[in-house]
Structures are given as structure tokens and as C-alpha cells.
PDB file of C-alpha atoms in Angstrom:
ATOM      1  CA  MET L1032      -0.006   0.008  -0.240  1.00 94.00           C
ATOM      2  CA  ARG L1033       1.347   3.542  -0.945  1.00 96.00           C
ATOM      3  CA  LEU L1034       2.001   5.715   2.082  1.00 97.00           C
ATOM      4  CA  ASP L1035      -0.172   8.267   1.058  1.00 97.00           C
ATOM      5  CA  GLU L1036      -3.074   5.990   0.650  1.00 97.00           C
ATOM      6  CA  LEU L1037      -2.195   4.114   4.185  1.00 97.00           C
ATOM      7  CA  ALA L1038      -1.893   7.771   5.773  1.00 97.00           C
ATOM      8  CA  ARG L1039      -5.395   8.417   4.528  1.00 97.00           C
ATOM      9  CA  ARG L1040      -6.889   5.466   5.826  1.00 97.00           C
ATOM     10  CA  LEU L1041      -5.271   5.942   9.249  1.00 97.00           C
ATOM     11  CA  ASP L1042      -6.052   9.850   9.358  1.00 97.00           C
ATOM     12  CA  ALA L1043      -2.409  10.065  10.353  1.00 97.00           C
ATOM     13  CA  THR L1044      -0.165  13.183   8.656  1.00 97.00           C
ATOM     14  CA  LEU L1045       2.312  12.252   6.316  1.00 97.00           C
ATOM     15  CA  VAL L1046       5.443  13.654   6.521  1.00 97.00           C
ATOM     16  CA  GLY L1047       7.834  12.123   3.601  1.00 96.00           C
ATOM     17  CA  ASP L1048       7.475  10.374   0.188  1.00 97.00           C
ATOM     18  CA  PRO L1049       3.785   9.855  -0.488  1.00 97.00           C
ATOM     19  CA  ASP L1050       4.998   7.530  -2.908  1.00 97.00           C
ATOM     20  CA  ALA L1051       6.434   4.633  -0.875  1.00 97.00           C
ATOM     21  CA  VAL L1052       5.080   1.450  -0.547  1.00 96.00           C
ATOM     22  CA  VAL L1053       4.936  -0.852   2.219  1.00 97.00           C
ATOM     23  CA  ASP L1054       4.038  -4.609   1.958  1.00 96.00           C
ATOM     24  CA  GLY L1055       4.059  -5.556   6.192  1.00 96.00           C
ATOM     25  CA  VAL L1056       4.205  -4.334   9.564  1.00 97.00           C
ATOM     26  CA  ARG L1057       7.622  -5.138  11.800  1.00 97.00           C
ATOM     27  CA  SER L1058       9.317  -4.145  14.422  1.00 96.00           C
ATOM     28  CA  LEU L1059      11.805  -1.738  14.515  1.00 97.00           C
ATOM     29  CA  SER L1060      14.566  -3.765  14.385  1.00 96.00           C
ATOM     30  CA  ASP L1061      13.159  -6.116  12.219  1.00 97.00           C
ATOM     31  CA  ALA L1062      11.857  -3.769   9.716  1.00 97.00           C
ATOM     32  CA  GLY L1063      13.352  -3.693   6.331  1.00 97.00           C
ATOM     33  CA  PRO L1064      12.860  -0.829   3.136  1.00 96.00           C
ATOM     34  CA  THR L1065       9.121  -2.120   2.320  1.00 97.00           C
ATOM     35  CA  HIS L1066       7.741  -2.546   5.895  1.00 97.00           C
ATOM     36  CA  LEU L1067       6.071  -0.538   8.142  1.00 98.00           C
ATOM     37  CA  SER L1068       7.135   0.355  11.640  1.00 97.00           C
ATOM     38  CA  PHE L1069       6.311   2.144  14.666  1.00 96.00           C
ATOM     39  CA  LEU L1070       7.804   4.154  17.755  1.00 95.00           C
ATOM     40  CA  HIS L1071       5.388   4.142  21.085  1.00 90.00           C
ATOM     41  CA  ASN L1072       8.272   4.197  23.420  1.00 91.00           C
ATOM     42  CA  PRO L1073      10.192   7.141  23.640  1.00 89.00           C
ATOM     43  CA  LYS L1074      13.223   4.860  24.877  1.00 93.00           C
ATOM     44  CA  TYR L1075      13.391   3.319  21.141  1.00 95.00           C
ATOM     45  CA  VAL L1076      13.923   6.463  19.724  1.00 94.00           C
ATOM     46  CA  ASP L1077      17.736   5.402  18.661  1.00 95.00           C
ATOM     47  CA  GLN L1078      16.890   2.091  17.523  1.00 96.00           C
ATOM     48  CA  ALA L1079      14.162   3.940  14.988  1.00 96.00           C
ATOM     49  CA  ARG L1080      16.257   6.495  13.825  1.00 95.00           C
ATOM     50  CA  THR L1081      18.637   3.350  12.601  1.00 96.00           C
ATOM     51  CA  SER L1082      15.631   1.290  11.506  1.00 97.00           C
ATOM     52  CA  SER L1083      15.377   0.118   7.760  1.00 97.00           C
ATOM     53  CA  ALA L1084      11.803   0.515   7.806  1.00 98.00           C
ATOM     54  CA  ALA L1085      10.395   2.562   4.648  1.00 97.00           C
ATOM     55  CA  ALA L1086       7.876   4.773   7.333  1.00 98.00           C
ATOM     56  CA  ILE L1087       7.039   4.944  11.100  1.00 98.00           C
ATOM     57  CA  LEU L1088       4.114   5.876  13.137  1.00 97.00           C
ATOM     58  CA  VAL L1089       5.083   7.916  15.163  1.00 97.00           C
ATOM     59  CA  ARG L1090       3.365  11.051  17.835  1.00 95.00           C
ATOM     60  CA  ASP L1091       6.039  14.010  17.045  1.00 92.00           C
ATOM     61  CA  ALA L1092       7.514  14.028  13.408  1.00 92.00           C
ATOM     62  CA  GLU L1093      10.502  16.047  15.298  1.00 92.00           C
ATOM     63  CA  SER L1094      11.875  13.309  17.098  1.00 88.00           C
ATOM     64  CA  LEU L1095      12.560  11.328  13.396  1.00 94.00           C
ATOM     65  CA  PRO L1096      13.886  14.232  10.809  1.00 93.00           C
ATOM     66  CA  GLU L1097      14.303  12.857   7.515  1.00 92.00           C
ATOM     67  CA  ARG L1098      12.509   9.748   7.908  1.00 95.00           C
ATOM     68  CA  ASN L1099       9.113   8.817   6.170  1.00 97.00           C
ATOM     69  CA  LEU L1100       6.404   9.399   9.019  1.00 97.00           C
ATOM     70  CA  LEU L1101       2.446   8.646   9.834  1.00 98.00           C
ATOM     71  CA  VAL L1102       2.308  10.891  12.582  1.00 97.00           C
ATOM     72  CA  CYS L1103      -0.759  10.516  14.928  1.00 96.00           C
ATOM     73  CA  ASP L1104      -1.799  11.047  18.226  1.00 95.00           C
ATOM     74  CA  GLU L1105      -1.833   7.314  19.252  1.00 95.00           C
ATOM     75  CA  PRO L1106       0.652   5.671  17.239  1.00 95.00           C
ATOM     76  CA  TYR L1107      -0.323   2.116  18.809  1.00 94.00           C
ATOM     77  CA  LEU L1108      -4.062   2.254  18.184  1.00 96.00           C
ATOM     78  CA  ALA L1109      -2.600   3.127  14.426  1.00 97.00           C
ATOM     79  CA  LEU L1110      -0.751   0.152  14.258  1.00 97.00           C
ATOM     80  CA  ALA L1111      -3.988  -1.841  15.071  1.00 96.00           C
ATOM     81  CA  ARG L1112      -5.312  -0.371  12.400  1.00 96.00           C
ATOM     82  CA  ALA L1113      -2.403  -0.608  10.137  1.00 97.00           C
ATOM     83  CA  LEU L1114      -1.990  -4.059  10.892  1.00 96.00           C
ATOM     84  CA  GLU L1115      -5.721  -5.059  10.174  1.00 95.00           C
ATOM     85  CA  LEU L1116      -5.273  -2.952   6.537  1.00 95.00           C
ATOM     86  CA  ILE L1117      -2.121  -5.033   5.535  1.00 93.00           C
ATOM     87  CA  HIS L1118      -2.519  -8.173   7.344  1.00 91.00           C
ATOM     88  CA  PRO L1119      -5.990  -8.995   6.955  1.00 90.00           C
ATOM     89  CA  ALA L1120      -7.356 -11.806   9.118  1.00 86.00           C
ATOM     90  CA  LYS L1121      -8.430 -14.471   6.842  1.00 86.00           C
ATOM     91  CA  ASP L1122     -11.655 -15.914   7.079  1.00 83.00           C
ATOM     92  CA  VAL L1123     -12.927 -18.874   7.843  1.00 90.00           C
ATOM     93  CA  ASP L1124     -15.759 -21.126   6.174  1.00 91.00           C
ATOM     94  CA  ARG L1125     -19.016 -21.050   7.415  1.00 96.00           C
ATOM     95  CA  GLY L1126     -21.625 -23.613   8.232  1.00 97.00           C
ATOM     96  CA  VAL L1127     -20.960 -26.449  10.361  1.00 98.00           C
ATOM     97  CA  HIS L1128     -18.833 -29.121   9.925  1.00 98.00           C
ATOM     98  CA  PRO L1129     -20.056 -32.868   9.888  1.00 98.00           C
ATOM     99  CA  SER L1130     -17.917 -34.533  12.701  1.00 98.00           C
ATOM    100  CA  ALA L1131     -19.715 -31.413  14.969  1.00 98.00           C
ATOM    101  CA  VAL L1132     -22.476 -32.453  16.885  1.00 98.00           C
ATOM    102  CA  VAL L1133     -25.342 -29.890  17.402  1.00 98.00           C
ATOM    103  CA  ALA L1134     -28.184 -30.731  18.969  1.00 98.00           C
ATOM    104  CA  GLU L1135     -31.642 -30.526  17.959  1.00 93.00           C
ATOM    105  CA  GLY L1136     -32.829 -27.724  19.857  1.00 94.00           C
ATOM    106  CA  ALA L1137     -29.641 -25.741  19.397  1.00 98.00           C
ATOM    107  CA  ARG L1138     -30.378 -22.660  17.337  1.00 98.00           C
ATOM    108  CA  LEU L1139     -27.277 -20.857  15.283  1.00 98.00           C
ATOM    109  CA  GLY L1140     -27.575 -17.780  13.662  1.00 98.00           C
ATOM    110  CA  GLU L1141     -26.492 -16.759  10.155  1.00 98.00           C
ATOM    111  CA  ASP L1142     -22.907 -17.026   8.623  1.00 97.00           C
ATOM    112  CA  VAL L1143     -22.084 -19.248  11.649  1.00 98.00           C
ATOM    113  CA  ALA L1144     -19.357 -21.278  12.096  1.00 98.00           C
ATOM    114  CA  VAL L1145     -19.318 -24.317  13.714  1.00 98.00           C
ATOM    115  CA  GLY L1146     -15.713 -26.535  13.515  1.00 98.00           C
ATOM    116  CA  PRO L1147     -14.641 -30.049  13.275  1.00 98.00           C
ATOM    117  CA  CYS L1148     -15.465 -31.965  16.314  1.00 98.00           C
ATOM    118  CA  ALA L1149     -17.192 -29.220  18.438  1.00 98.00           C
ATOM    119  CA  VAL L1150     -20.762 -29.963  20.557  1.00 98.00           C
ATOM    120  CA  ILE L1151     -23.768 -27.406  20.783  1.00 98.00           C
ATOM    121  CA  GLY L1152     -25.690 -28.669  23.340  1.00 98.00           C
ATOM    122  CA  GLN L1153     -29.602 -28.723  23.843  1.00 98.00           C
ATOM    123  CA  GLY L1154     -31.554 -24.887  23.701  1.00 98.00           C
ATOM    124  CA  SER L1155     -28.023 -23.213  23.340  1.00 98.00           C
ATOM    125  CA  ARG L1156     -27.914 -20.113  20.984  1.00 98.00           C
ATOM    126  CA  VAL L1157     -25.242 -18.726  18.635  1.00 98.00           C
ATOM    127  CA  GLY L1158     -25.931 -15.547  17.196  1.00 98.00           C
ATOM    128  CA  ASP L1159     -24.616 -14.150  13.990  1.00 98.00           C
ATOM    129  CA  GLY L1160     -21.141 -14.616  12.167  1.00 97.00           C
ATOM    130  CA  SER L1161     -19.384 -16.278  15.378  1.00 98.00           C
ATOM    131  CA  ILE L1162     -16.943 -18.523  14.920  1.00 98.00           C
ATOM    132  CA  ILE L1163     -17.034 -21.873  16.858  1.00 98.00           C
ATOM    133  CA  GLY L1164     -13.388 -23.505  16.883  1.00 98.00           C
ATOM    134  CA  ALA L1165     -12.534 -27.106  16.674  1.00 98.00           C
ATOM    135  CA  GLY L1166     -12.863 -29.053  19.544  1.00 98.00           C
ATOM    136  CA  VAL L1167     -15.233 -26.491  21.457  1.00 98.00           C
ATOM    137  CA  VAL L1168     -17.986 -27.463  24.082  1.00 98.00           C
ATOM    138  CA  ILE L1169     -20.904 -25.618  24.814  1.00 98.00           C
ATOM    139  CA  GLY L1170     -23.206 -26.879  27.308  1.00 98.00           C
ATOM    140  CA  ARG L1171     -26.791 -26.831  27.540  1.00 98.00           C
ATOM    141  CA  ASP L1172     -29.227 -23.478  27.496  1.00 98.00           C
ATOM    142  CA  VAL L1173     -25.980 -21.682  26.685  1.00 98.00           C
ATOM    143  CA  GLU L1174     -26.041 -18.189  25.053  1.00 98.00           C
ATOM    144  CA  ILE L1175     -23.272 -16.815  22.582  1.00 98.00           C
ATOM    145  CA  GLY L1176     -23.896 -13.493  21.387  1.00 98.00           C
ATOM    146  CA  ALA L1177     -23.123 -12.516  17.744  1.00 98.00           C
ATOM    147  CA  GLY L1178     -19.925 -12.081  15.966  1.00 98.00           C
ATOM    148  CA  CYS L1179     -17.707 -13.534  18.599  1.00 98.00           C
ATOM    149  CA  HIS L1180     -14.838 -16.270  18.321  1.00 98.00           C
ATOM    150  CA  LEU L1181     -13.984 -19.184  20.236  1.00 98.00           C
ATOM    151  CA  HIS L1182     -11.224 -20.440  19.864  1.00 98.00           C
ATOM    152  CA  PRO L1183     -10.384 -24.163  19.461  1.00 98.00           C
ATOM    153  CA  ARG L1184     -11.255 -26.723  22.969  1.00 98.00           C
ATOM    154  CA  VAL L1185     -13.136 -23.759  24.532  1.00 98.00           C
ATOM    155  CA  VAL L1186     -15.391 -25.001  27.301  1.00 98.00           C
ATOM    156  CA  ILE L1187     -18.872 -22.888  27.904  1.00 98.00           C
ATOM    157  CA  GLU L1188     -20.771 -25.108  30.831  1.00 98.00           C
ATOM    158  CA  ASP L1189     -24.734 -24.857  30.872  1.00 98.00           C
ATOM    159  CA  ARG L1190     -26.509 -21.579  31.212  1.00 98.00           C
ATOM    160  CA  CYS L1191     -23.523 -19.201  30.944  1.00 98.00           C
ATOM    161  CA  ARG L1192     -23.926 -16.331  28.992  1.00 98.00           C
ATOM    162  CA  VAL L1193     -21.361 -14.784  26.706  1.00 98.00           C
ATOM    163  CA  GLY L1194     -22.006 -10.923  24.938  1.00 98.00           C
ATOM    164  CA  ASP L1195     -21.039  -9.606  21.469  1.00 98.00           C
ATOM    165  CA  ARG L1196     -18.010  -9.766  19.796  1.00 98.00           C
ATOM    166  CA  CYS L1197     -15.873 -11.735  22.409  1.00 98.00           C
ATOM    167  CA  ILE L1198     -12.964 -13.699  21.890  1.00 98.00           C
ATOM    168  CA  LEU L1199     -12.160 -16.572  23.969  1.00 98.00           C
ATOM    169  CA  HIS L1200      -8.608 -18.370  23.259  1.00 98.00           C
ATOM    170  CA  ALA L1201      -7.907 -21.451  23.251  1.00 98.00           C
ATOM    171  CA  GLY L1202      -8.212 -23.862  26.695  1.00 98.00           C
ATOM    172  CA  ALA L1203     -10.654 -21.186  28.090  1.00 98.00           C
ATOM    173  CA  VAL L1204     -12.973 -23.120  30.767  1.00 98.00           C
ATOM    174  CA  VAL L1205     -15.809 -20.748  31.974  1.00 98.00           C
ATOM    175  CA  GLY L1206     -18.569 -21.892  34.205  1.00 98.00           C
ATOM    176  CA  SER L1207     -16.873 -24.893  35.771  1.00 98.00           C
ATOM    177  CA  ASP L1208     -17.887 -25.345  39.422  1.00 98.00           C
ATOM    178  CA  GLY L1209     -16.746 -22.633  42.595  1.00 97.00           C
ATOM    179  CA  PHE L1210     -14.583 -24.249  45.043  1.00 97.00           C
ATOM    180  CA  GLY L1211     -17.096 -24.526  47.754  1.00 96.00           C
ATOM    181  CA  PHE L1212     -16.791 -26.846  50.720  1.00 97.00           C
ATOM    182  CA  ALA L1213     -18.046 -27.170  54.035  1.00 97.00           C
ATOM    183  CA  SER L1214     -15.471 -28.498  55.816  1.00 97.00           C
ATOM    184  CA  VAL L1215     -17.031 -30.722  59.366  1.00 98.00           C
ATOM    185  CA  GLY L1216     -14.894 -32.718  61.149  1.00 97.00           C
ATOM    186  CA  GLY L1217     -11.895 -32.734  58.820  1.00 97.00           C
ATOM    187  CA  VAL L1218     -14.542 -33.954  55.939  1.00 98.00           C
ATOM    188  CA  HIS L1219     -14.955 -31.439  52.869  1.00 98.00           C
ATOM    189  CA  HIS L1220     -18.387 -31.777  51.826  1.00 98.00           C
ATOM    190  CA  LYS L1221     -19.022 -30.025  48.190  1.00 98.00           C
ATOM    191  CA  VAL L1222     -21.275 -27.331  47.983  1.00 97.00           C
ATOM    192  CA  PRO L1223     -23.642 -27.679  44.771  1.00 98.00           C
ATOM    193  CA  GLN L1224     -22.405 -24.245  42.602  1.00 98.00           C
ATOM    194  CA  VAL L1225     -25.484 -23.605  41.075  1.00 98.00           C
ATOM    195  CA  GLY L1226     -24.969 -19.783  39.646  1.00 98.00           C
ATOM    196  CA  ILE L1227     -23.981 -18.587  35.913  1.00 98.00           C
ATOM    197  CA  VAL L1228     -21.000 -16.960  34.474  1.00 98.00           C
ATOM    198  CA  GLU L1229     -22.354 -13.799  32.359  1.00 98.00           C
ATOM    199  CA  ILE L1230     -19.694 -12.087  30.173  1.00 98.00           C
ATOM    200  CA  ASP L1231     -20.509  -8.762  28.973  1.00 98.00           C
ATOM    201  CA  ASP L1232     -19.821  -7.595  25.411  1.00 98.00           C
ATOM    202  CA  ASP L1233     -16.189  -6.535  23.872  1.00 98.00           C
ATOM    203  CA  VAL L1234     -14.656  -8.870  26.633  1.00 98.00           C
ATOM    204  CA  GLU L1235     -11.579 -11.044  25.343  1.00 98.00           C
ATOM    205  CA  ILE L1236     -10.490 -13.723  27.373  1.00 98.00           C
ATOM    206  CA  GLY L1237      -6.830 -15.452  27.275  1.00 98.00           C
ATOM    207  CA  ALA L1238      -5.622 -19.130  26.820  1.00 98.00           C
ATOM    208  CA  ASN L1239      -6.651 -21.611  29.379  1.00 98.00           C
ATOM    209  CA  VAL L1240      -8.482 -18.883  31.637  1.00 98.00           C
ATOM    210  CA  CYS L1241     -10.809 -20.424  33.964  1.00 98.00           C
ATOM    211  CA  ILE L1242     -13.599 -18.510  35.209  1.00 98.00           C
ATOM    212  CA  ASP L1243     -16.052 -20.478  38.026  1.00 98.00           C
ATOM    213  CA  ARG L1244     -19.647 -20.069  37.782  1.00 98.00           C
ATOM    214  CA  ALA L1245     -21.313 -18.726  40.973  1.00 98.00           C
ATOM    215  CA  ALA L1246     -22.295 -20.431  43.822  1.00 98.00           C
ATOM    216  CA  LEU L1247     -25.816 -18.664  43.945  1.00 97.00           C
ATOM    217  CA  GLY L1248     -26.360 -15.484  41.405  1.00 98.00           C
ATOM    218  CA  VAL L1249     -23.968 -14.341  38.756  1.00 98.00           C
ATOM    219  CA  THR L1250     -19.804 -14.055  38.027  1.00 98.00           C
ATOM    220  CA  ARG L1251     -19.749 -11.269  35.985  1.00 98.00           C
ATOM    221  CA  LEU L1252     -17.224  -9.455  33.935  1.00 98.00           C
ATOM    222  CA  GLY L1253     -18.042  -6.279  32.400  1.00 98.00           C
ATOM    223  CA  ARG L1254     -17.866  -4.512  28.896  1.00 98.00           C
ATOM    224  CA  GLY L1255     -14.555  -3.787  27.665  1.00 98.00           C
ATOM    225  CA  THR L1256     -12.701  -5.802  29.970  1.00 98.00           C
ATOM    226  CA  LYS L1257      -9.338  -7.648  28.875  1.00 98.00           C
ATOM    227  CA  VAL L1258      -8.003 -11.370  30.554  1.00 98.00           C
ATOM    228  CA  ASP L1259      -4.657 -12.453  29.813  1.00 98.00           C
ATOM    229  CA  ASN L1260      -3.338 -16.167  30.099  1.00 98.00           C
ATOM    230  CA  LEU L1261      -3.640 -18.078  33.281  1.00 98.00           C
ATOM    231  CA  VAL L1262      -5.876 -16.155  34.997  1.00 98.00           C
ATOM    232  CA  GLN L1263      -8.194 -17.486  37.554  1.00 98.00           C
ATOM    233  CA  ILE L1264     -11.259 -15.855  38.574  1.00 98.00           C
ATOM    234  CA  ALA L1265     -13.663 -17.390  41.341  1.00 98.00           C
ATOM    235  CA  HIS L1266     -17.058 -17.796  41.874  1.00 98.00           C
ATOM    236  CA  ASN L1267     -19.279 -14.820  42.234  1.00 98.00           C
ATOM    237  CA  VAL L1268     -16.739 -12.350  41.831  1.00 98.00           C
ATOM    238  CA  GLU L1269     -18.080  -9.021  39.777  1.00 98.00           C
ATOM    239  CA  ILE L1270     -15.694  -7.348  37.596  1.00 98.00           C
ATOM    240  CA  GLY L1271     -16.220  -3.943  36.070  1.00 98.00           C
ATOM    241  CA  GLU L1272     -16.027  -2.688  32.706  1.00 98.00           C
ATOM    242  CA  GLY L1273     -12.573  -1.951  30.915  1.00 98.00           C
ATOM    243  CA  CYS L1274     -10.248  -3.733  33.266  1.00 98.00           C
ATOM    244  CA  LEU L1275      -6.866  -5.567  32.711  1.00 98.00           C
ATOM    245  CA  LEU L1276      -6.074  -8.680  34.368  1.00 98.00           C
ATOM    246  CA  VAL L1277      -2.577  -9.542  33.053  1.00 98.00           C
ATOM    247  CA  ALA L1278      -1.081 -12.842  33.257  1.00 98.00           C
ATOM    248  CA  GLN L1279      -1.713 -15.438  36.327  1.00 98.00           C
ATOM    249  CA  VAL L1280      -3.956 -13.034  38.127  1.00 98.00           C
ATOM    250  CA  GLY L1281      -5.844 -14.898  40.652  1.00 98.00           C
ATOM    251  CA  ILE L1282      -9.226 -13.429  42.047  1.00 98.00           C
ATOM    252  CA  SER L1283     -10.644 -14.772  44.862  1.00 98.00           C
ATOM    253  CA  GLY L1284     -14.260 -15.464  45.557  1.00 98.00           C
ATOM    254  CA  SER L1285     -17.136 -12.726  45.960  1.00 98.00           C
ATOM    255  CA  THR L1286     -14.599  -9.985  44.821  1.00 98.00           C
ATOM    256  CA  THR L1287     -15.857  -6.926  43.281  1.00 98.00           C
ATOM    257  CA  ILE L1288     -13.488  -4.953  41.358  1.00 98.00           C
ATOM    258  CA  GLY L1289     -14.705  -1.372  39.697  1.00 98.00           C
ATOM    259  CA  SER L1290     -14.194  -0.327  35.948  1.00 98.00           C
ATOM    260  CA  HIS L1291     -10.766   0.154  34.947  1.00 98.00           C
ATOM    261  CA  ALA L1292      -8.984  -2.013  37.259  1.00 98.00           C
ATOM    262  CA  VAL L1293      -5.690  -2.912  36.182  1.00 98.00           C
ATOM    263  CA  PHE L1294      -3.761  -6.280  37.745  1.00 98.00           C
ATOM    264  CA  ALA L1295       0.051  -6.739  36.715  1.00 98.00           C
ATOM    265  CA  GLY L1296       1.168 -10.335  36.224  1.00 97.00           C
ATOM    266  CA  GLN L1297       0.887 -12.607  39.089  1.00 98.00           C
ATOM    267  CA  SER L1298      -1.123 -10.323  41.301  1.00 98.00           C
ATOM    268  CA  GLY L1299      -4.008 -11.536  43.033  1.00 95.00           C
ATOM    269  CA  CYS L1300      -6.665 -10.429  45.768  1.00 96.00           C
ATOM    270  CA  SER L1301      -8.175 -12.075  48.679  1.00 97.00           C
ATOM    271  CA  GLY L1302     -12.395 -12.835  48.925  1.00 97.00           C
ATOM    272  CA  HIS L1303     -14.761 -10.561  49.699  1.00 98.00           C
ATOM    273  CA  LEU L1304     -13.307  -7.440  48.800  1.00 98.00           C
ATOM    274  CA  THR L1305     -14.432  -4.004  47.449  1.00 98.00           C
ATOM    275  CA  ILE L1306     -11.757  -2.828  44.844  1.00 97.00           C
ATOM    276  CA  GLY L1307     -12.383   0.845  43.068  1.00 96.00           C
TER     277      GLY L1307
END
């Protein structure tokens, strides 16, 4: 793509040669003379000055004189849009794979893709345009919204609900039993976990994340929250909108977390707390 066309589509200001062409996106150190790169962190400005990239996304043109630049307020966000333009995701075959098992009472929206060996239980619903990957198991009476992508081996247990445009990566489990036991005389008696999990719109769940169903009521993740790999969210946790939970975070039961909270890698909290 020519730089003048790319600048127009990214709403960026072009500094340099409008006829230069890029055919891929690479890091500053790996970029060659046909690649677009980006400078988001000022600590890499020296690396940007010596990079072989054809053009660089930047916030400040003065930091890189005599280079082809696409100047924008948010270079990292512009990078995401550039990746979508230059490296578009490949679509999947729509329809139900012959090896998949879809219960007679399940309902699939338009343009849904159901991959090999996936299972969709009785009474469950999958919204328009959603992708159900290979080996995914969706229990009974589950609701999956429109435009979702469930990667291979995701499990959504009975009655749980997932909103629109959610992404669940491989191995995530939603709705496993909460860890509830009544310990009497040295014996741990299982307390039935009869609640559900609700995941709101635009949530992304990383690989091998476990989100437990509530003992009673709902375990809930708010709109736009992003969860990294290997995170444990216990029963009856409520997480607000736009939160970030990074790798190996653990949230104990019945804790409430306010919107836009950030848990860095391997951080966690005890149960029955309220975090603003």
C-alpha cells in the first residue's frame, strides 16, 4: 500500500515520500525497506533512527528528521488499524463441519462457523457471524452473542452467557464449579454451585483462563474487560468495565472490582473484598 493511501485510511499526517510502498508491518529492529514500523515508547527513539523501515508511525515528527513518517496522536492504536489493513485476518468456512454435534434444539444464527468435533448442547444459541472453533464444547442453554470467536477447545458450561464480539482463546473454561466446600470434622463436603457466568460485550479471554460459575447468582465480567492467559476468576466475582487482568492473576471468590482496574502479572486479591 502506498504511504499516501495508508495515511488517509489511518487519519495520519504523512511526512515524506507519498509514493513509498509498504507490504508488511515489522518491529523497528526487524523492519526492512518495504515495511511499516512504529515508535510508541520514547526509549526506542535511537533504534527508530537507525531502523531500515520504509515508514514509521510516530506521535512527534521532530524526533525522527528526514524519515518517512505517519504522524498520529496514538501510534499504537494506529498500528492496530494498519495491521488490519495490511495483514487482514483470513475468514473461515461458514457452516457446520460434518463431525460437529449440534443438538436438535440448539439455534445457530446466520453465517455461523462450527468447526470439527465441536459440540453445542440442547437449548443453546449462537449469534450471527460467530466462529466456534474445533473441539469447542458448549453446554445446555448457553447464550453466545453475535460476532464472537471461540478458539479451539474452549468450554462454556451450562446456562452461561457470553455477549457480542467476545474472543475466547484456546482452552478457556467458563462456568466450571466454584471452589466451595463445607469442612466439618476434617471432611470437605461439596457445596453445589448453581449460579452462572455472564460475560458482557467486547470481552477478550486469554488461553487456559478459568472463570468459575457462582455458587448462587452470577460471576460477571463487564464490557470491554481484557483477561490474559492463565488467570483464575473465582465464584461470585464481579469485574467492572474496561479492566485489564494480566497473566497468572488470581481473584478470590465474592470480590468486586470496579471499572478500569488493572491487575499486573501474578498479582491477586483475597476474597470478599471491594476494589474501586
